[in-house]
């Protein structure tokens, strides 16, 4: 492992602090980055995520995609957890904490807003960052691509109805341009670049050597993304630290609970680790770009719902790093892939 990967938690922690300091010390820079948005997708962050995803896309072998059909268990676990369990458990935890446990600390109006924001997070499984988590756990690049692609297809038809059901509204305006643009930026373009790179490199040895050279840039991209996200949200973090901690509680419980469920199911079904780890991490991570965009469009930029989705962004990276570390430590407990 490179020094960046070995001490990734340290670098991410420093990036969080640096992001907040930059947000306070150079607000003009943060404002300039925030202004680079199209359809609620920040293009600077998109470029960095693209840099994170590209090294893994180079490892995608389209000739092996058909092999996914011979190992359907990982995909089935992902779909079941993401669409039959995750949105509903998130809604349950939000109601439990904001309407009951934290009721003496927040107003009913704020509680409803925070609940709405968490429902939006729970109904949007990860699209882009999961490629990073998969790479850090030595996941199967081809299988991960198929899992993400199928999830994106389901999201197109299931996201709005599930959110509408849980929010109790009859009409939900989903910014489809955000969903389409994010999918193109985070999946389609890096995938196309990876395919072109593989064809130009030719041999497996050349592909492996190139992947080893570009892999560290994936971690650098992650660290830079974290710094920017915390810079963009630094004002909110400093202004409402207590509220952020309250919102983080159900998100953290949900994250570890969903991972335990998916990872445990994959283990029980004897799914190889290279498939099981990404399978569990997809549901644990969130498509925060979509959740934030929908929260803003439905409830407003300064709403409690938008704040809740932003807290999801802040919590995700440290939680996911801890789960990546756990997945790597437990690799030997899973069956070896078939030769």
Short mmCIF file of C-alpha atoms in Angstrom, two decimals:
data_model
loop_
_atom_site.label_atom_id
_atom_site.label_comp_id
_atom_site.label_asym_id
_atom_site.label_seq_id
_atom_site.Cartn_x
_atom_site.Cartn_y
_atom_site.Cartn_z
CA UNK A 1 0.00 0.00 0.00
CA UNK A 2 1.17 3.53 -0.75
CA UNK A 3 1.66 6.07 2.03
CA UNK A 4 -1.61 7.72 0.96
CA UNK A 5 -3.58 4.49 1.35
CA UNK A 6 -1.81 3.39 4.54
CA UNK A 7 -2.65 6.60 6.40
CA UNK A 8 -5.84 7.48 4.52
CA UNK A 9 -7.84 8.20 7.68
CA UNK A 10 -5.22 10.72 8.79
CA UNK A 11 -5.18 12.50 5.44
CA UNK A 12 -8.97 12.65 5.32
CA UNK A 13 -9.08 14.08 8.85
CA UNK A 14 -6.56 16.74 7.90
CA UNK A 15 -8.53 17.47 4.73
CA UNK A 16 -11.70 18.03 6.79
CA UNK A 17 -9.91 20.54 9.02
CA UNK A 18 -8.22 22.22 6.06
CA UNK A 19 -11.54 22.49 4.24
CA UNK A 20 -13.23 24.31 7.13
CA UNK A 21 -10.23 26.63 7.58
CA UNK A 22 -10.14 27.47 3.86
CA UNK A 23 -13.88 28.09 3.91
CA UNK A 24 -13.39 30.64 6.69
CA UNK A 25 -10.11 32.13 5.56
CA UNK A 26 -10.73 32.29 1.81
CA UNK A 27 -14.50 32.48 1.30
CA UNK A 28 -13.98 33.89 -2.21
CA UNK A 29 -12.34 30.61 -3.23
CA UNK A 30 -15.20 28.57 -1.82
CA UNK A 31 -17.73 30.81 -3.55
CA UNK A 32 -15.90 30.39 -6.85
CA UNK A 33 -15.99 26.60 -6.50
CA UNK A 34 -19.66 26.66 -5.47
CA UNK A 35 -20.49 28.70 -8.59
CA UNK A 36 -19.32 25.93 -10.92
CA UNK A 37 -22.66 24.11 -10.88
CA UNK A 38 -24.79 22.61 -13.61
CA UNK A 39 -28.11 20.98 -12.68
CA UNK A 40 -27.10 21.09 -8.97
CA UNK A 41 -23.92 19.10 -9.73
CA UNK A 42 -20.70 20.83 -8.75
CA UNK A 43 -18.34 20.45 -11.69
CA UNK A 44 -15.13 20.85 -9.65
CA UNK A 45 -16.18 18.02 -7.36
CA UNK A 46 -17.31 16.07 -10.43
CA UNK A 47 -13.83 16.31 -11.98
CA UNK A 48 -12.23 15.06 -8.77
CA UNK A 49 -14.68 12.19 -8.48
CA UNK A 50 -13.98 11.41 -12.12
CA UNK A 51 -10.29 11.20 -11.24
CA UNK A 52 -11.14 8.83 -8.40
CA UNK A 53 -13.31 6.58 -10.54
CA UNK A 54 -11.13 6.42 -13.68
CA UNK A 55 -8.37 4.16 -12.26
CA UNK A 56 -10.94 1.52 -11.37
CA UNK A 57 -12.67 1.80 -14.74
CA UNK A 58 -9.37 0.90 -16.41
CA UNK A 59 -9.72 -2.46 -14.64
CA UNK A 60 -13.18 -3.16 -16.06
CA UNK A 61 -13.06 -6.09 -18.47
CA UNK A 62 -16.17 -6.03 -20.65
CA UNK A 63 -15.48 -9.58 -21.71
CA UNK A 64 -16.13 -10.65 -18.13
CA UNK A 65 -19.48 -8.85 -17.71
CA UNK A 66 -21.36 -11.97 -18.78
CA UNK A 67 -19.78 -13.77 -15.83
CA UNK A 68 -21.89 -11.68 -13.43
CA UNK A 69 -24.89 -13.83 -14.39
CA UNK A 70 -23.06 -16.86 -12.98
CA UNK A 71 -22.68 -15.10 -9.61
CA UNK A 72 -26.02 -13.34 -9.06
CA UNK A 73 -26.04 -13.47 -5.26
CA UNK A 74 -24.04 -10.27 -4.71
CA UNK A 75 -26.29 -8.31 -7.07
CA UNK A 76 -29.43 -9.69 -5.44
CA UNK A 77 -28.20 -8.72 -1.96
CA UNK A 78 -27.43 -5.20 -3.19
CA UNK A 79 -30.86 -4.74 -4.76
CA UNK A 80 -32.78 -6.20 -1.81
CA UNK A 81 -30.96 -4.09 0.78
CA UNK A 82 -30.96 -0.86 -1.24
CA UNK A 83 -34.59 -0.87 -2.34
CA UNK A 84 -36.56 -3.09 0.02
CA UNK A 85 -34.88 -2.25 3.31
CA UNK A 86 -32.67 0.86 3.37
CA UNK A 87 -35.22 3.64 2.61
CA UNK A 88 -37.67 2.27 5.18
CA UNK A 89 -35.15 1.75 7.99
CA UNK A 90 -33.85 5.28 7.43
CA UNK A 91 -37.38 6.66 7.69
CA UNK A 92 -37.96 4.63 10.86
CA UNK A 93 -34.76 5.87 12.51
CA UNK A 94 -35.49 9.47 11.52
CA UNK A 95 -38.96 9.36 13.07
CA UNK A 96 -37.67 7.53 16.15
CA UNK A 97 -34.96 10.09 16.91
CA UNK A 98 -36.50 13.36 15.76
CA UNK A 99 -40.07 12.74 16.91
CA UNK A 100 -39.21 10.96 20.15
CA UNK A 101 -35.61 10.72 21.39
CA UNK A 102 -34.61 14.28 20.40
CA UNK A 103 -38.10 15.78 20.70
CA UNK A 104 -37.20 17.94 23.76
CA UNK A 105 -34.26 19.45 21.86
CA UNK A 106 -35.82 20.46 18.53
CA UNK A 107 -39.11 21.89 17.33
CA UNK A 108 -41.70 19.69 15.54
CA UNK A 109 -41.21 21.76 12.38
CA UNK A 110 -37.46 21.16 12.37
CA UNK A 111 -38.00 17.49 13.18
CA UNK A 112 -40.18 17.09 10.08
CA UNK A 113 -37.55 18.79 7.93
CA UNK A 114 -34.71 16.63 9.21
CA UNK A 115 -36.81 13.51 8.71
CA UNK A 116 -37.50 14.49 5.11
CA UNK A 117 -33.80 15.04 4.44
CA UNK A 118 -32.83 11.64 5.84
CA UNK A 119 -35.54 9.94 3.77
CA UNK A 120 -34.00 11.49 0.66
CA UNK A 121 -30.59 10.14 1.66
CA UNK A 122 -31.94 6.69 2.42
CA UNK A 123 -33.60 6.39 -0.99
CA UNK A 124 -30.45 7.28 -2.97
CA UNK A 125 -27.77 4.54 -2.92
CA UNK A 126 -24.27 5.43 -4.04
CA UNK A 127 -23.34 5.86 -7.69
CA UNK A 128 -19.80 7.25 -7.90
CA UNK A 129 -17.91 6.98 -4.61
CA UNK A 130 -18.55 3.24 -4.37
CA UNK A 131 -15.92 2.76 -7.09
CA UNK A 132 -13.39 4.28 -4.69
CA UNK A 133 -14.51 2.11 -1.77
CA UNK A 134 -14.49 -0.95 -4.05
CA UNK A 135 -10.94 -0.20 -5.16
CA UNK A 136 -9.78 0.23 -1.56
CA UNK A 137 -11.19 -3.22 -0.70
CA UNK A 138 -9.75 -4.84 -3.86
CA UNK A 139 -13.26 -5.31 -5.20
CA UNK A 140 -14.11 -6.80 -8.57
CA UNK A 141 -14.17 -3.75 -10.89
CA UNK A 142 -16.41 -5.39 -13.49
CA UNK A 143 -18.94 -6.66 -10.97
CA UNK A 144 -18.99 -3.32 -9.17
CA UNK A 145 -19.78 -1.58 -12.46
CA UNK A 146 -22.70 -3.94 -13.08
CA UNK A 147 -24.02 -3.41 -9.53
CA UNK A 148 -23.88 0.37 -9.87
CA UNK A 149 -25.42 0.32 -13.35
CA UNK A 150 -28.36 -1.82 -12.25
CA UNK A 151 -28.86 0.39 -9.20
CA UNK A 152 -28.95 3.46 -11.44
CA UNK A 153 -31.62 1.88 -13.61
CA UNK A 154 -33.74 1.02 -10.57
CA UNK A 155 -33.20 4.52 -9.16
CA UNK A 156 -34.71 6.11 -12.26
CA UNK A 157 -38.05 4.38 -11.68
CA UNK A 158 -38.05 3.78 -7.91
CA UNK A 159 -36.56 6.88 -6.28
CA UNK A 160 -39.51 9.24 -6.74
CA UNK A 161 -42.28 6.76 -5.76
CA UNK A 162 -40.43 5.59 -2.63
CA UNK A 163 -39.65 9.13 -1.47
CA UNK A 164 -43.21 10.25 -2.22
CA UNK A 165 -44.59 7.33 -0.22
CA UNK A 166 -42.35 7.98 2.79
CA UNK A 167 -42.84 11.74 2.73
CA UNK A 168 -46.58 11.36 2.32
CA UNK A 169 -46.78 13.62 -0.71
CA UNK A 170 -48.59 12.95 -3.96
CA UNK A 171 -46.39 14.92 -6.34
CA UNK A 172 -42.60 14.90 -6.18
CA UNK A 173 -40.43 16.96 -8.47
CA UNK A 174 -37.20 15.07 -8.99
CA UNK A 175 -34.45 16.98 -10.84
CA UNK A 176 -33.92 14.33 -13.49
CA UNK A 177 -31.26 16.48 -15.16
CA UNK A 178 -29.18 16.06 -11.98
CA UNK A 179 -29.61 12.29 -12.03
CA UNK A 180 -28.74 12.04 -15.73
CA UNK A 181 -25.80 14.45 -15.58
CA UNK A 182 -24.32 12.80 -12.48
CA UNK A 183 -24.62 9.35 -14.07
CA UNK A 184 -22.89 10.56 -17.24
CA UNK A 185 -20.12 12.35 -15.31
CA UNK A 186 -19.47 9.66 -12.72
CA UNK A 187 -20.10 6.45 -14.65
CA UNK A 188 -20.37 6.84 -18.42
CA UNK A 189 -17.41 9.15 -19.14
CA UNK A 190 -14.89 7.42 -16.81
CA UNK A 191 -16.03 4.06 -18.19
CA UNK A 192 -15.49 5.21 -21.77
CA UNK A 193 -12.06 6.59 -20.84
CA UNK A 194 -11.17 3.32 -19.14
CA UNK A 195 -12.23 1.29 -22.18
CA UNK A 196 -10.17 3.47 -24.53
CA UNK A 197 -7.17 3.19 -22.19
CA UNK A 198 -7.42 -0.62 -22.09
CA UNK A 199 -7.53 -0.83 -25.88
CA UNK A 200 -4.52 1.44 -26.26
CA UNK A 201 -2.48 -0.45 -23.65
CA UNK A 202 -3.34 -3.83 -25.15
CA UNK A 203 -1.75 -6.47 -22.91
CA UNK A 204 -2.82 -7.37 -19.37
CA UNK A 205 0.69 -6.64 -18.08
CA UNK A 206 0.60 -3.12 -19.53
CA UNK A 207 -2.88 -2.54 -18.09
CA UNK A 208 -1.79 -3.72 -14.64
CA UNK A 209 1.32 -1.53 -14.72
CA UNK A 210 -0.68 1.54 -15.78
CA UNK A 211 -3.33 0.89 -13.11
CA UNK A 212 -0.64 0.74 -10.43
CA UNK A 213 0.71 4.14 -11.57
CA UNK A 214 -2.65 5.95 -11.59
CA UNK A 215 -4.14 4.31 -8.49
CA UNK A 216 -2.56 6.80 -6.01
CA UNK A 217 -4.30 9.66 -7.83
CA UNK A 218 -7.61 8.12 -6.86
CA UNK A 219 -6.77 8.65 -3.19
CA UNK A 220 -5.49 12.17 -3.89
CA UNK A 221 -8.81 12.92 -5.59
CA UNK A 222 -10.70 11.64 -2.55
CA UNK A 223 -8.71 13.85 -0.17
CA UNK A 224 -9.20 16.94 -2.36
CA UNK A 225 -12.93 16.21 -2.65
CA UNK A 226 -13.28 15.98 1.12
CA UNK A 227 -11.46 19.31 1.57
CA UNK A 228 -13.77 21.02 -0.93
CA UNK A 229 -16.95 19.56 0.57
CA UNK A 230 -15.97 20.68 4.04
CA UNK A 231 -14.97 24.08 2.68
CA UNK A 232 -18.39 24.46 1.06
CA UNK A 233 -20.17 23.46 4.27
CA UNK A 234 -17.78 25.04 6.79
CA UNK A 235 -20.17 27.85 7.69
CA UNK A 236 -22.94 25.38 8.45
CA UNK A 237 -20.66 23.19 10.53
CA UNK A 238 -19.53 26.08 12.70
CA UNK A 239 -22.98 27.69 12.97
CA UNK A 240 -24.95 24.59 14.01
CA UNK A 241 -22.57 22.06 15.59
CA UNK A 242 -25.15 20.63 18.03
CA UNK A 243 -27.83 20.16 15.40
CA UNK A 244 -25.32 18.48 13.10
CA UNK A 245 -24.43 16.01 15.85
CA UNK A 246 -28.12 15.19 16.39
CA UNK A 247 -28.70 14.60 12.68
CA UNK A 248 -25.55 12.48 12.45
CA UNK A 249 -26.76 9.96 15.05
CA UNK A 250 -29.44 8.18 12.95
CA UNK A 251 -27.26 8.42 9.84
CA UNK A 252 -24.37 6.65 11.58
CA UNK A 253 -26.65 3.95 13.04
CA UNK A 254 -28.22 3.43 9.62
CA UNK A 255 -24.83 3.21 7.89
CA UNK A 256 -23.36 0.58 10.19
CA UNK A 257 -26.65 -1.32 10.35
CA UNK A 258 -27.08 -1.51 6.57
CA UNK A 259 -23.46 -2.56 6.11
CA UNK A 260 -23.82 -5.30 8.75
CA UNK A 261 -26.99 -6.57 7.08
CA UNK A 262 -25.60 -6.64 3.54
CA UNK A 263 -22.13 -7.88 4.50
CA UNK A 264 -23.62 -10.54 6.76
CA UNK A 265 -26.03 -11.70 4.05
CA UNK A 266 -23.18 -11.91 1.53
CA UNK A 267 -21.13 -13.93 4.03
CA UNK A 268 -24.05 -16.29 4.70
CA UNK A 269 -24.54 -16.79 0.96
CA UNK A 270 -20.80 -17.50 0.52
CA UNK A 271 -20.26 -14.58 -1.83
CA UNK A 272 -16.53 -14.00 -2.57
CA UNK A 273 -15.05 -11.01 -0.77
CA UNK A 274 -14.21 -9.12 -3.99
CA UNK A 275 -17.98 -9.01 -4.61
CA UNK A 276 -19.27 -8.98 -1.03
CA UNK A 277 -17.39 -5.85 0.06
CA UNK A 278 -18.62 -3.55 -2.74
CA UNK A 279 -22.06 -5.16 -2.45
CA UNK A 280 -22.32 -3.98 1.16
CA UNK A 281 -20.66 -0.61 0.58
CA UNK A 282 -23.04 0.45 -2.21
CA UNK A 283 -26.01 0.46 0.15
CA UNK A 284 -24.06 2.03 2.99
CA UNK A 285 -22.90 4.98 0.91
CA UNK A 286 -25.32 7.56 -0.53
CA UNK A 287 -25.85 9.40 -3.81
CA UNK A 288 -25.57 12.69 -1.94
CA UNK A 289 -25.62 14.88 -5.07
CA UNK A 290 -29.15 13.71 -5.88
CA UNK A 291 -30.34 13.87 -2.26
CA UNK A 292 -29.05 17.42 -1.78
CA UNK A 293 -30.50 18.57 -5.11
CA UNK A 294 -33.96 17.16 -4.38
CA UNK A 295 -33.95 18.59 -0.84
CA UNK A 296 -33.17 22.05 -2.19
CA UNK A 297 -35.78 21.82 -4.95
CA UNK A 298 -38.51 20.58 -2.60
CA UNK A 299 -37.81 22.49 0.60
CA UNK A 300 -35.35 25.29 -0.19
CA UNK A 301 -31.63 25.97 0.14
CA UNK A 302 -31.80 26.96 3.82
CA UNK A 303 -34.24 24.24 4.87
CA UNK A 304 -33.68 21.64 7.56
CA UNK A 305 -34.07 18.95 4.89
CA UNK A 306 -31.17 20.38 2.88
CA UNK A 307 -29.08 20.59 6.07
CA UNK A 308 -29.78 16.93 6.85
CA UNK A 309 -28.59 15.82 3.41
CA UNK A 310 -25.43 17.89 3.85
CA UNK A 311 -24.74 16.21 7.19
CA UNK A 312 -24.97 12.92 5.29
CA UNK A 313 -22.07 14.11 3.14
CA UNK A 314 -20.02 15.09 6.19
CA UNK A 315 -20.59 11.79 7.99
CA UNK A 316 -20.12 9.51 5.01
CA UNK A 317 -16.37 9.64 4.42
CA UNK A 318 -15.13 8.77 7.95
CA UNK A 319 -17.84 6.11 8.32
CA UNK A 320 -17.02 4.54 4.96
CA UNK A 321 -13.29 4.53 5.72
CA UNK A 322 -13.95 2.63 8.94
CA UNK A 323 -16.05 0.09 7.04
CA UNK A 324 -13.41 -0.27 4.33
CA UNK A 325 -10.87 -1.04 7.07
CA UNK A 326 -13.23 -3.61 8.62
CA UNK A 327 -13.88 -5.24 5.25
CA UNK A 328 -10.15 -5.53 4.59
CA UNK A 329 -9.51 -7.06 8.02
CA UNK A 330 -12.20 -9.69 7.50
CA UNK A 331 -11.25 -10.65 3.94
CA UNK A 332 -9.86 -14.05 4.99
CA UNK A 333 -13.22 -15.11 6.44
CA UNK A 334 -14.85 -15.13 3.01
CA UNK A 335 -14.57 -17.93 0.43
CA UNK A 336 -11.86 -17.68 -2.17
CA UNK A 337 -13.13 -16.89 -5.68
CA UNK A 338 -13.37 -19.77 -8.05
CA UNK A 339 -10.40 -20.17 -10.34
#
